[in-house]
Coordinates of N, CA and C in Angstrom, one line a residue:
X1 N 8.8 43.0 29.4 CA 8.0 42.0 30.2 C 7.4 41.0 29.3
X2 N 7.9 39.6 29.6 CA 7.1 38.4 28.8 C 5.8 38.3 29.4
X3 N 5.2 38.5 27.9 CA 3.3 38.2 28.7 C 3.0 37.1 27.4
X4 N 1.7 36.3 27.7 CA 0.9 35.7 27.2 C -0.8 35.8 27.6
X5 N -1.6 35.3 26.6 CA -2.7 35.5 26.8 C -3.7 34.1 27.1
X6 N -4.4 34.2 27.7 CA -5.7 33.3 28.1 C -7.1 33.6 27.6
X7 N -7.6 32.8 27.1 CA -8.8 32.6 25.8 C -9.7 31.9 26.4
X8 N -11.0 31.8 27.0 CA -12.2 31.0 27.5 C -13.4 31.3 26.1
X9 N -14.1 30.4 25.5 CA -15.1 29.9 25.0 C -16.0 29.2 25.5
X10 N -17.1 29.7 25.9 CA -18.2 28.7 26.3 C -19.6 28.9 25.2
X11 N -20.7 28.2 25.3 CA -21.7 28.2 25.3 C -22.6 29.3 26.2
X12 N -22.2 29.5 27.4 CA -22.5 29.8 28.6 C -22.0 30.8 29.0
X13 N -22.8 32.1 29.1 CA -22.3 32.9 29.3 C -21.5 33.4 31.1
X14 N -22.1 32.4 31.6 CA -20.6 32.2 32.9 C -19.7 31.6 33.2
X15 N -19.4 31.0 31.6 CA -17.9 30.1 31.5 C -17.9 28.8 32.6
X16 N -18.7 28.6 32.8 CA -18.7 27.2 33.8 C -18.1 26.0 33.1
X17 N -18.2 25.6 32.1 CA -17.6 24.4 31.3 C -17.2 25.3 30.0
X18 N -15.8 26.2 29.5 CA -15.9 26.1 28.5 C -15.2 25.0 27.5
X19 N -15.6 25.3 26.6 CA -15.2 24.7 25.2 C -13.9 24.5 25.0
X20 N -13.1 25.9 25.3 CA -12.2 26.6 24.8 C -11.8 27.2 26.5
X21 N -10.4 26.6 26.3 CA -10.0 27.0 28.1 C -8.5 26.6 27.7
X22 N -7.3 27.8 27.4 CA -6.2 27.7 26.5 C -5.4 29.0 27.1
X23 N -4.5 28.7 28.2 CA -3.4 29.8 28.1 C -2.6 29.6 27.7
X24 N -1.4 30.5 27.7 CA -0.2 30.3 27.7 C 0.0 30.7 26.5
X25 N -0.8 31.7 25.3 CA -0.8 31.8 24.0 C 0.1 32.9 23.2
X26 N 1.1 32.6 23.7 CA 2.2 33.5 23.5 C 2.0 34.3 22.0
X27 N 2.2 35.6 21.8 CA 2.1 36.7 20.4 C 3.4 36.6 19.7
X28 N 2.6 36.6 18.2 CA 3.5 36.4 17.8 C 4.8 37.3 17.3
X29 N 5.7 37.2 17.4 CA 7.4 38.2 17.6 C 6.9 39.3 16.4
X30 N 7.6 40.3 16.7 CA 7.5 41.9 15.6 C 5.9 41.2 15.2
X31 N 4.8 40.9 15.4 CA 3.8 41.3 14.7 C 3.0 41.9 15.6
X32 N 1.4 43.0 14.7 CA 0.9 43.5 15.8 C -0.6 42.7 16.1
X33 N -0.7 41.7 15.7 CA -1.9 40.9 15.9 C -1.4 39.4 16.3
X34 N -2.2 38.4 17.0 CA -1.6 37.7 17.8 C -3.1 36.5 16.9
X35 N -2.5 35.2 16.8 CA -4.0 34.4 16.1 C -3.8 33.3 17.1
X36 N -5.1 32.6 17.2 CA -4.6 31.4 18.0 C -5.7 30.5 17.1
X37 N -5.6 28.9 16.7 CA -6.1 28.4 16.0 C -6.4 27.1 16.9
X38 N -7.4 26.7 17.6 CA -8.0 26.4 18.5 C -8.2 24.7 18.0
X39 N -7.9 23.3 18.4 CA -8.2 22.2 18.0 C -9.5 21.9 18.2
X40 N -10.8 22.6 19.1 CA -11.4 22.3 19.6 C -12.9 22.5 18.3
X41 N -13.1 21.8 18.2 CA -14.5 21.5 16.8 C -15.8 22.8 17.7
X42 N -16.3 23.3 17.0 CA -17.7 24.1 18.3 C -19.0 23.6 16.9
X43 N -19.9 23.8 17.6 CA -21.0 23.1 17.3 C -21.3 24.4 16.1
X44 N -22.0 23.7 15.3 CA -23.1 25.0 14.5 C -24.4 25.3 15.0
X45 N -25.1 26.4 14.6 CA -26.0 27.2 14.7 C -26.3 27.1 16.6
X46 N -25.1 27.5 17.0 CA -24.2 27.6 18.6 C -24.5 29.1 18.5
X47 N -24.6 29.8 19.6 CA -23.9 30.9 20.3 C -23.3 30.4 20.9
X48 N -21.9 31.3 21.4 CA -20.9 30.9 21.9 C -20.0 32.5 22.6
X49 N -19.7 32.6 23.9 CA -19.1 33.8 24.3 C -18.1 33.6 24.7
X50 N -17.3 34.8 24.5 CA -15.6 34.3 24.5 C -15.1 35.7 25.2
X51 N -14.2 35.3 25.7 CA -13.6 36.8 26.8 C -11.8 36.5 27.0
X52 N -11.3 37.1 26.9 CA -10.0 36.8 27.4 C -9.0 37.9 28.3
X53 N -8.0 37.7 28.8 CA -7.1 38.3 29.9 C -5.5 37.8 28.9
X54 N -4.8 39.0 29.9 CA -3.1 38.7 29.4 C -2.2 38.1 31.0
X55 N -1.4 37.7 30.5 CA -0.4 37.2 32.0 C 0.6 37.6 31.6
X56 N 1.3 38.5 32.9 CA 2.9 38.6 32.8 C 3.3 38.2 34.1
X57 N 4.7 38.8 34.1 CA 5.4 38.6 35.7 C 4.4 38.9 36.6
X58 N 3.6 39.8 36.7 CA 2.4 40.4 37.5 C 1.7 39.5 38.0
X59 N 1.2 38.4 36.9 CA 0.0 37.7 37.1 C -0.8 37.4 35.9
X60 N -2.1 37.5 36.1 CA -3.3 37.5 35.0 C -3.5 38.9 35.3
X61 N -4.3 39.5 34.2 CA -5.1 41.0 34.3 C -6.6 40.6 34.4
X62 N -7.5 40.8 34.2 CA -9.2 41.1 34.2 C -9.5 40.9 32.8
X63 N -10.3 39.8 32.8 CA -11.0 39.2 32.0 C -11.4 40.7 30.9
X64 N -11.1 40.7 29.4 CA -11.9 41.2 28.5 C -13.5 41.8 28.9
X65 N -14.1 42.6 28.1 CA -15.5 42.3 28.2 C -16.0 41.1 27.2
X66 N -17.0 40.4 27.5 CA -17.4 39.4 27.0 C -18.0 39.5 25.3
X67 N -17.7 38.8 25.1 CA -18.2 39.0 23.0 C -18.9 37.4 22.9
X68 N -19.6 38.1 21.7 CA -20.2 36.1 21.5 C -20.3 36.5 20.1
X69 N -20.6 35.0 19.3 CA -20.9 34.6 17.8 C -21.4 33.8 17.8
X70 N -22.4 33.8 17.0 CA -22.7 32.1 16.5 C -22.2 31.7 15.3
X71 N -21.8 30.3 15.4 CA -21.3 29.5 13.9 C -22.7 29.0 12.9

């Protein structure tokens, strides 16, 4: 089954505008960690909460549980 993943970053922890709003992030072949390298600049001394889901033939799955960092 071809899957890929979907990545949301916001500020906000109910994703209303995120930052970072990027499917389609296909893994990469024989490896077992998957990186995605984001164009998008995020602010310093930010919190920032990030959550993500996978999509296959199926669909999307259920959002991650939610993680945050600040830069």
């Amino acid at each position: 089954d071809i899957f890929a993943y979907h990545i949301q970053v916001d500020d906000n922890s109910e994703f209303n505008n995120p930052e970072i709003n990027t499917s389609a992030i296909a893994p990469d072949a024989g490896k077992s960690n998957t990186t995605f390298y984001s164009p998008t600049t995020l602010s310093v001394d930010t919190t920032y909460f990030w959550r993500v889901r996978a999509n296959d033939s199926g669909g999307f799955g259920d959002y991650s549980s939610t993680g945050n960092f600040t830069l």
